[in-house]
PDB file of C-alpha atoms in Angstrom:
ATOM      1  CA  MET A   1       5.700  23.286 -35.918  1.00 43.00           C
ATOM      2  CA  LYS A   2       7.627  20.105 -35.163  1.00 39.00           C
ATOM      3  CA  THR A   3       8.088  21.268 -31.579  1.00 42.00           C
ATOM      4  CA  LEU A   4       4.345  21.832 -31.220  1.00 36.00           C
ATOM      5  CA  VAL A   5       3.535  18.371 -32.584  1.00 36.00           C
ATOM      6  CA  TYR A   6       6.117  16.789 -30.282  1.00 35.00           C
ATOM      7  CA  CYS A   7       4.632  18.545 -27.254  1.00 40.00           C
ATOM      8  CA  LEU A   8       1.142  17.430 -28.215  1.00 35.00           C
ATOM      9  CA  LEU A   9       2.307  13.832 -28.538  1.00 36.00           C
ATOM     10  CA  LEU A  10       3.854  13.983 -25.069  1.00 38.00           C
ATOM     11  CA  ALA A  11       0.732  15.520 -23.594  1.00 40.00           C
ATOM     12  CA  ALA A  12      -1.661  13.030 -25.219  1.00 39.00           C
ATOM     13  CA  PRO A  13      -1.110  10.149 -22.756  1.00 43.00           C
ATOM     14  CA  LEU A  14      -1.539  12.513 -19.816  1.00 38.00           C
ATOM     15  CA  ALA A  15      -4.745  13.925 -21.227  1.00 38.00           C
ATOM     16  CA  ALA A  16      -6.076  10.404 -21.717  1.00 49.00           C
ATOM     17  CA  GLN A  17      -5.596   9.517 -18.064  1.00 62.00           C
ATOM     18  CA  ARG A  18      -8.785   9.474 -16.013  1.00 75.00           C
ATOM     19  CA  ASP A  19      -9.403   9.005 -12.308  1.00 91.00           C
ATOM     20  CA  PHE A  20     -11.187   5.724 -11.603  1.00 94.00           C
ATOM     21  CA  LEU A  21     -12.796   7.110  -8.429  1.00 96.00           C
ATOM     22  CA  THR A  22     -15.022  10.140  -7.987  1.00 95.00           C
ATOM     23  CA  ALA A  23     -13.840  12.989  -5.754  1.00 96.00           C
ATOM     24  CA  ASP A  24     -16.233  11.857  -3.007  1.00 97.00           C
ATOM     25  CA  GLU A  25     -15.034   8.251  -3.239  1.00 97.00           C
ATOM     26  CA  THR A  26     -11.421   9.394  -3.026  1.00 96.00           C
ATOM     27  CA  ASP A  27     -12.231  11.337   0.153  1.00 96.00           C
ATOM     28  CA  GLN A  28     -13.907   8.287   1.660  1.00 97.00           C
ATOM     29  CA  ILE A  29     -10.867   6.122   0.901  1.00 96.00           C
ATOM     30  CA  LYS A  30      -8.527   8.698   2.459  1.00 95.00           C
ATOM     31  CA  GLU A  31     -10.616   8.756   5.636  1.00 96.00           C
ATOM     32  CA  ALA A  32     -10.726   4.944   5.840  1.00 95.00           C
ATOM     33  CA  GLN A  33      -7.273   4.213   7.248  1.00 90.00           C
ATOM     34  CA  GLU A  34      -8.267   0.771   8.591  1.00 95.00           C
ATOM     35  CA  PRO A  35      -7.608  -1.816   5.824  1.00 96.00           C
ATOM     36  CA  ASN A  36     -10.850  -3.784   6.272  1.00 97.00           C
ATOM     37  CA  LEU A  37     -12.949  -0.641   6.034  1.00 97.00           C
ATOM     38  CA  ARG A  38     -11.017   0.452   2.957  1.00 97.00           C
ATOM     39  CA  LEU A  39     -11.501  -2.959   1.314  1.00 97.00           C
ATOM     40  CA  LYS A  40     -15.242  -2.853   1.973  1.00 97.00           C
ATOM     41  CA  LEU A  41     -15.473   0.625   0.467  1.00 97.00           C
ATOM     42  CA  TYR A  42     -13.606  -0.459  -2.648  1.00 97.00           C
ATOM     43  CA  ALA A  43     -15.899  -3.494  -2.922  1.00 97.00           C
ATOM     44  CA  ASP A  44     -18.949  -1.204  -2.797  1.00 97.00           C
ATOM     45  CA  PHE A  45     -17.471   1.074  -5.472  1.00 97.00           C
ATOM     46  CA  ALA A  46     -16.711  -1.924  -7.703  1.00 97.00           C
ATOM     47  CA  LYS A  47     -20.286  -3.176  -7.355  1.00 97.00           C
ATOM     48  CA  GLN A  48     -21.618   0.245  -8.321  1.00 97.00           C
ATOM     49  CA  ARG A  49     -19.575   0.168 -11.547  1.00 97.00           C
ATOM     50  CA  ALA A  50     -20.684  -3.370 -12.365  1.00 97.00           C
ATOM     51  CA  ASP A  51     -24.334  -2.507 -11.662  1.00 97.00           C
ATOM     52  CA  MET A  52     -23.958   0.473 -13.997  1.00 97.00           C
ATOM     53  CA  VAL A  53     -22.699  -1.843 -16.745  1.00 97.00           C
ATOM     54  CA  LYS A  54     -25.605  -4.211 -16.162  1.00 96.00           C
ATOM     55  CA  SER A  55     -28.108  -1.351 -16.345  1.00 96.00           C
ATOM     56  CA  LEU A  56     -26.576   0.085 -19.526  1.00 96.00           C
ATOM     57  CA  LEU A  57     -26.581  -3.313 -21.221  1.00 95.00           C
ATOM     58  CA  SER A  58     -30.282  -3.756 -20.513  1.00 94.00           C
ATOM     59  CA  LYS A  59     -31.215  -0.886 -22.851  1.00 91.00           C
ATOM     60  CA  GLU A  60     -29.918  -0.206 -26.340  1.00 88.00           C
ATOM     61  CA  LYS A  61     -29.220   3.515 -26.299  1.00 90.00           C
ATOM     62  CA  PRO A  62     -26.957   5.624 -28.539  1.00 90.00           C
ATOM     63  CA  GLY A  63     -23.661   6.483 -26.882  1.00 92.00           C
ATOM     64  CA  ARG A  64     -23.879   3.813 -24.203  1.00 96.00           C
ATOM     65  CA  SER A  65     -20.739   1.987 -25.396  1.00 96.00           C
ATOM     66  CA  ILE A  66     -18.334   4.638 -24.087  1.00 96.00           C
ATOM     67  CA  LEU A  67     -20.105   4.615 -20.717  1.00 97.00           C
ATOM     68  CA  ILE A  68     -19.860   0.832 -20.553  1.00 97.00           C
ATOM     69  CA  HIS A  69     -16.194   0.933 -21.564  1.00 97.00           C
ATOM     70  CA  ASP A  70     -15.283   3.514 -18.908  1.00 97.00           C
ATOM     71  CA  ALA A  71     -17.266   1.745 -16.177  1.00 97.00           C
ATOM     72  CA  LEU A  72     -15.523  -1.549 -16.965  1.00 98.00           C
ATOM     73  CA  GLU A  73     -12.093   0.111 -16.907  1.00 97.00           C
ATOM     74  CA  ASP A  74     -12.842   1.781 -13.573  1.00 97.00           C
ATOM     75  CA  TYR A  75     -14.154  -1.510 -12.189  1.00 98.00           C
ATOM     76  CA  ALA A  76     -10.933  -3.353 -13.089  1.00 97.00           C
ATOM     77  CA  LYS A  77      -8.760  -0.588 -11.601  1.00 97.00           C
ATOM     78  CA  ILE A  78     -10.744  -0.712  -8.362  1.00 97.00           C
ATOM     79  CA  LEU A  79     -10.111  -4.449  -8.115  1.00 97.00           C
ATOM     80  CA  ASP A  80      -6.390  -3.826  -8.662  1.00 96.00           C
ATOM     81  CA  ALA A  81      -6.521  -1.306  -5.804  1.00 96.00           C
ATOM     82  CA  ILE A  82      -8.251  -3.902  -3.628  1.00 96.00           C
ATOM     83  CA  ASP A  83      -5.437  -6.400  -4.196  1.00 94.00           C
ATOM     84  CA  ASP A  84      -2.801  -3.743  -3.450  1.00 95.00           C
ATOM     85  CA  VAL A  85      -4.490  -2.740  -0.164  1.00 95.00           C
ATOM     86  CA  ALA A  86      -4.833  -6.369   0.905  1.00 95.00           C
ATOM     87  CA  ASP A  87      -1.215  -7.234   0.090  1.00 94.00           C
ATOM     88  CA  ASP A  88       0.071  -4.163   1.931  1.00 93.00           C
ATOM     89  CA  ALA A  89      -1.970  -5.017   5.027  1.00 94.00           C
ATOM     90  CA  ILE A  90      -0.882  -8.656   4.898  1.00 92.00           C
ATOM     91  CA  SER A  91       2.773  -7.603   4.685  1.00 90.00           C
ATOM     92  CA  ARG A  92       2.210  -5.619   7.904  1.00 89.00           C
ATOM     93  CA  LYS A  93       0.737  -8.694   9.623  1.00 90.00           C
ATOM     94  CA  LEU A  94      -2.770  -7.210   9.815  1.00 92.00           C
ATOM     95  CA  ASP A  95      -5.919  -9.324   9.767  1.00 93.00           C
ATOM     96  CA  VAL A  96      -7.871  -8.537   6.584  1.00 94.00           C
ATOM     97  CA  LYS A  97     -10.187 -11.541   6.596  1.00 94.00           C
ATOM     98  CA  PRO A  98     -13.369  -9.431   7.166  1.00 95.00           C
ATOM     99  CA  GLY A  99     -12.501  -7.132   4.275  1.00 96.00           C
ATOM    100  CA  LEU A 100     -11.585  -9.978   1.924  1.00 96.00           C
ATOM    101  CA  THR A 101     -14.838 -11.750   2.788  1.00 96.00           C
ATOM    102  CA  ALA A 102     -16.758  -8.658   1.670  1.00 96.00           C
ATOM    103  CA  VAL A 103     -14.664  -8.425  -1.494  1.00 97.00           C
ATOM    104  CA  ALA A 104     -15.224 -12.096  -2.367  1.00 97.00           C
ATOM    105  CA  ALA A 105     -18.994 -11.730  -1.895  1.00 97.00           C
ATOM    106  CA  VAL A 106     -19.129  -8.877  -4.420  1.00 96.00           C
ATOM    107  CA  GLU A 107     -16.829 -10.572  -6.925  1.00 97.00           C
ATOM    108  CA  LYS A 108     -18.797 -13.836  -6.773  1.00 97.00           C
ATOM    109  CA  GLU A 109     -21.895 -11.855  -7.697  1.00 96.00           C
ATOM    110  CA  MET A 110     -20.267  -9.793 -10.439  1.00 97.00           C
ATOM    111  CA  LEU A 111     -18.328 -12.509 -12.282  1.00 97.00           C
ATOM    112  CA  PRO A 112     -21.374 -14.390 -13.665  1.00 97.00           C
ATOM    113  CA  MET A 113     -22.943 -11.098 -14.760  1.00 97.00           C
ATOM    114  CA  LEU A 114     -19.822 -10.077 -16.675  1.00 97.00           C
ATOM    115  CA  LYS A 115     -19.510 -13.476 -18.329  1.00 97.00           C
ATOM    116  CA  LYS A 116     -23.186 -13.391 -19.311  1.00 96.00           C
ATOM    117  CA  ALA A 117     -22.665  -9.970 -20.890  1.00 95.00           C
ATOM    118  CA  GLN A 118     -19.752 -11.341 -22.905  1.00 96.00           C
ATOM    119  CA  ASP A 119     -21.676 -14.430 -24.017  1.00 96.00           C
ATOM    120  CA  SER A 120     -24.707 -12.395 -25.111  1.00 95.00           C
ATOM    121  CA  GLN A 121     -22.569 -10.525 -27.688  1.00 94.00           C
ATOM    122  CA  PRO A 122     -24.370  -7.140 -27.742  1.00 95.00           C
ATOM    123  CA  LYS A 123     -24.352  -5.292 -31.065  1.00 93.00           C
ATOM    124  CA  ASP A 124     -21.839  -2.691 -29.827  1.00 95.00           C
ATOM    125  CA  ILE A 125     -19.572  -5.114 -27.954  1.00 96.00           C
ATOM    126  CA  GLU A 126     -16.601  -4.467 -30.246  1.00 96.00           C
ATOM    127  CA  ARG A 127     -16.311  -1.018 -28.655  1.00 96.00           C
ATOM    128  CA  TYR A 128     -15.741  -2.419 -25.154  1.00 97.00           C
ATOM    129  CA  ALA A 129     -14.823  -6.064 -25.787  1.00 97.00           C
ATOM    130  CA  PHE A 130     -11.254  -5.678 -24.514  1.00 97.00           C
ATOM    131  CA  ALA A 131     -12.343  -3.816 -21.378  1.00 97.00           C
ATOM    132  CA  LEU A 132     -14.928  -6.524 -20.697  1.00 98.00           C
ATOM    133  CA  THR A 133     -12.378  -9.309 -21.117  1.00 98.00           C
ATOM    134  CA  GLN A 134      -9.980  -7.480 -18.789  1.00 97.00           C
ATOM    135  CA  ALA A 135     -12.742  -7.018 -16.212  1.00 98.00           C
ATOM    136  CA  ILE A 136     -13.549 -10.746 -16.270  1.00 98.00           C
ATOM    137  CA  GLU A 137      -9.896 -11.767 -15.951  1.00 98.00           C
ATOM    138  CA  THR A 138      -9.247  -9.244 -13.175  1.00 97.00           C
ATOM    139  CA  THR A 139     -12.328 -10.433 -11.263  1.00 97.00           C
ATOM    140  CA  THR A 140     -11.265 -14.060 -11.599  1.00 97.00           C
ATOM    141  CA  ASP A 141      -7.737 -13.355 -10.345  1.00 96.00           C
ATOM    142  CA  SER A 142      -8.885 -11.072  -7.521  1.00 96.00           C
ATOM    143  CA  LEU A 143     -11.510 -13.596  -6.380  1.00 96.00           C
ATOM    144  CA  ASP A 144      -8.887 -16.347  -6.279  1.00 95.00           C
ATOM    145  CA  LEU A 145      -6.717 -14.116  -4.084  1.00 93.00           C
ATOM    146  CA  ALA A 146      -9.612 -13.133  -1.806  1.00 93.00           C
ATOM    147  CA  MET A 147     -10.455 -16.794  -1.202  1.00 93.00           C
ATOM    148  CA  GLN A 148      -6.848 -17.933  -0.868  1.00 91.00           C
ATOM    149  CA  ASP A 149      -5.578 -19.222   2.453  1.00 87.00           C
ATOM    150  CA  LEU A 150      -4.122 -16.201   4.263  1.00 83.00           C
ATOM    151  CA  GLY A 151      -1.095 -18.187   5.387  1.00 84.00           C
ATOM    152  CA  LYS A 152      -0.189 -19.025   1.797  1.00 88.00           C
ATOM    153  CA  ARG A 153      -0.922 -15.507   0.590  1.00 84.00           C
ATOM    154  CA  THR A 154       1.288 -14.084   3.326  1.00 85.00           C
ATOM    155  CA  LYS A 155       4.173 -16.277   2.183  1.00 85.00           C
ATOM    156  CA  ASP A 156       3.576 -15.278  -1.439  1.00 78.00           C
ATOM    157  CA  VAL A 157       3.564 -11.569  -0.533  1.00 82.00           C
ATOM    158  CA  GLU A 158       6.753 -11.901   1.508  1.00 78.00           C
ATOM    159  CA  ALA A 159       8.488 -13.834  -1.270  1.00 80.00           C
ATOM    160  CA  ARG A 160       7.500 -11.207  -3.846  1.00 76.00           C
ATOM    161  CA  GLN A 161       8.732  -8.389  -1.616  1.00 71.00           C
ATOM    162  CA  GLN A 162      12.044 -10.153  -1.038  1.00 74.00           C
ATOM    163  CA  LYS A 163      12.455 -10.620  -4.779  1.00 75.00           C
ATOM    164  CA  GLN A 164      11.690  -6.955  -5.420  1.00 70.00           C
ATOM    165  CA  LYS A 165      14.125  -5.929  -2.673  1.00 71.00           C
ATOM    166  CA  LYS A 166      16.853  -8.112  -4.160  1.00 70.00           C
ATOM    167  CA  THR A 167      16.238  -6.715  -7.642  1.00 78.00           C
ATOM    168  CA  LEU A 168      16.406  -3.166  -6.295  1.00 78.00           C
ATOM    169  CA  GLU A 169      19.643  -3.822  -4.417  1.00 71.00           C
ATOM    170  CA  GLU A 170      21.232  -5.418  -7.470  1.00 71.00           C
ATOM    171  CA  SER A 171      20.487  -2.280  -9.490  1.00 82.00           C
ATOM    172  CA  MET A 172      22.172  -0.023  -6.916  1.00 77.00           C
ATOM    173  CA  THR A 173      25.689   1.296  -7.104  1.00 83.00           C
ATOM    174  CA  PRO A 174      28.075   0.198  -4.297  1.00 80.00           C
ATOM    175  CA  ALA A 175      27.685   3.607  -2.643  1.00 80.00           C
ATOM    176  CA  GLU A 176      23.886   3.445  -2.779  1.00 79.00           C
ATOM    177  CA  ARG A 177      23.950  -0.095  -1.373  1.00 73.00           C
ATOM    178  CA  GLU A 178      26.168   0.961   1.525  1.00 77.00           C
ATOM    179  CA  GLY A 179      23.883   3.909   2.238  1.00 82.00           C
ATOM    180  CA  LYS A 180      20.817   1.694   2.300  1.00 75.00           C
ATOM    181  CA  GLN A 181      22.483  -0.833   4.595  1.00 77.00           C
ATOM    182  CA  ALA A 182      23.434   1.992   6.964  1.00 82.00           C
ATOM    183  CA  ASP A 183      19.846   3.299   6.943  1.00 82.00           C
ATOM    184  CA  ASP A 184      18.459  -0.193   7.595  1.00 74.00           C
ATOM    185  CA  LYS A 185      20.892  -0.720  10.477  1.00 78.00           C
ATOM    186  CA  LYS A 186      20.006   2.643  12.001  1.00 82.00           C
ATOM    187  CA  ALA A 187      16.268   1.908  11.736  1.00 72.00           C
ATOM    188  CA  ALA A 188      16.750  -1.501  13.393  1.00 71.00           C
ATOM    189  CA  GLU A 189      18.773   0.030  16.247  1.00 79.00           C
ATOM    190  CA  GLU A 190      16.139   2.736  16.818  1.00 78.00           C
ATOM    191  CA  GLN A 191      13.379   0.130  16.878  1.00 63.00           C
ATOM    192  CA  LYS A 192      15.333  -1.990  19.372  1.00 74.00           C
ATOM    193  CA  LYS A 193      16.002   1.060  21.564  1.00 75.00           C
ATOM    194  CA  GLU A 194      12.321   2.000  21.500  1.00 64.00           C
ATOM    195  CA  GLN A 195      11.330  -1.507  22.581  1.00 60.00           C
ATOM    196  CA  GLN A 196      13.828  -1.432  25.453  1.00 70.00           C
ATOM    197  CA  GLN A 197      12.502   1.915  26.662  1.00 67.00           C
ATOM    198  CA  ARG A 198       8.943   0.685  26.897  1.00 53.00           C
ATOM    199  CA  LYS A 199       7.949   0.079  30.506  1.00 52.00           C
ATOM    200  CA  ALA A 200       6.061  -3.017  31.577  1.00 51.00           C
ATOM    201  CA  PRO A 201       2.429  -2.356  32.612  1.00 52.00           C
ATOM    202  CA  THR A 202       1.997  -1.686  36.340  1.00 52.00           C
ATOM    203  CA  LEU A 203      -0.880  -1.109  38.728  1.00 54.00           C
ATOM    204  CA  ARG A 204       1.198   1.137  40.986  1.00 56.00           C
ATOM    205  CA  ARG A 205       0.594   4.861  41.039  1.00 59.00           C
ATOM    206  CA  PRO A 206       3.275   7.188  39.619  1.00 55.00           C
ATOM    207  CA  GLY A 207       6.119   7.571  42.122  1.00 59.00           C
ATOM    208  CA  GLU A 208       5.009   4.615  44.204  1.00 59.00           C
ATOM    209  CA  LYS A 209       7.926   2.341  45.131  1.00 58.00           C
ATOM    210  CA  LYS A 210       7.946  -1.437  45.080  1.00 54.00           C
ATOM    211  CA  PRO A 211       7.346  -3.097  48.460  1.00 58.00           C
ATOM    212  CA  ASP A 212      10.442  -4.633  50.074  1.00 58.00           C
ATOM    213  CA  GLY A 213      11.239  -8.048  48.700  1.00 55.00           C
ATOM    214  CA  GLN A 214       9.406  -7.560  45.385  1.00 55.00           C
ATOM    215  CA  GLN A 215      11.148  -7.346  42.052  1.00 52.00           C
TER     216      GLN A 215
END
């Protein structure tokens, strides 16, 4: 009996987990490899969740509180995904200004709506008050990031990655550290070799020799 209870307790957190995107949305994200397109998709999905909350709050219906709660949770998770995509692209020196502009436009529209919902204090707000507060805070933080100077955000991302790298290396054993250094050195040498093997662009046809006197 104790074993059964223990197994149920372990399984409970897993059972409580819920995907914050639909199957179709997940497929769209997988197909959108370009960061700006992915950011715009996430922004659209976030707006859909916020619009759902707004619609549910406009009518007092039994059972709406769980729908509002789940929509708010999904909305906040989508914004977290937006920030992760943007930071990853920035770390790879990619221009994400178009995508962040789309994100900021949605968040500027959604933030006042969420704050108004909180201020209106609906009768069932205690059932989704925490999720609503989290959604407002996440929107505020994500909007600040979307509007931040990209130069400063790039430096912040690089500094955070360096800190994480240092923390990881400090937690390694000497053998693991040596192995990582060897892997990093090998990767750098392969990258350098690949760059050296690249030929400069030429207008000559294959097999055509340089005219005498030309380099």
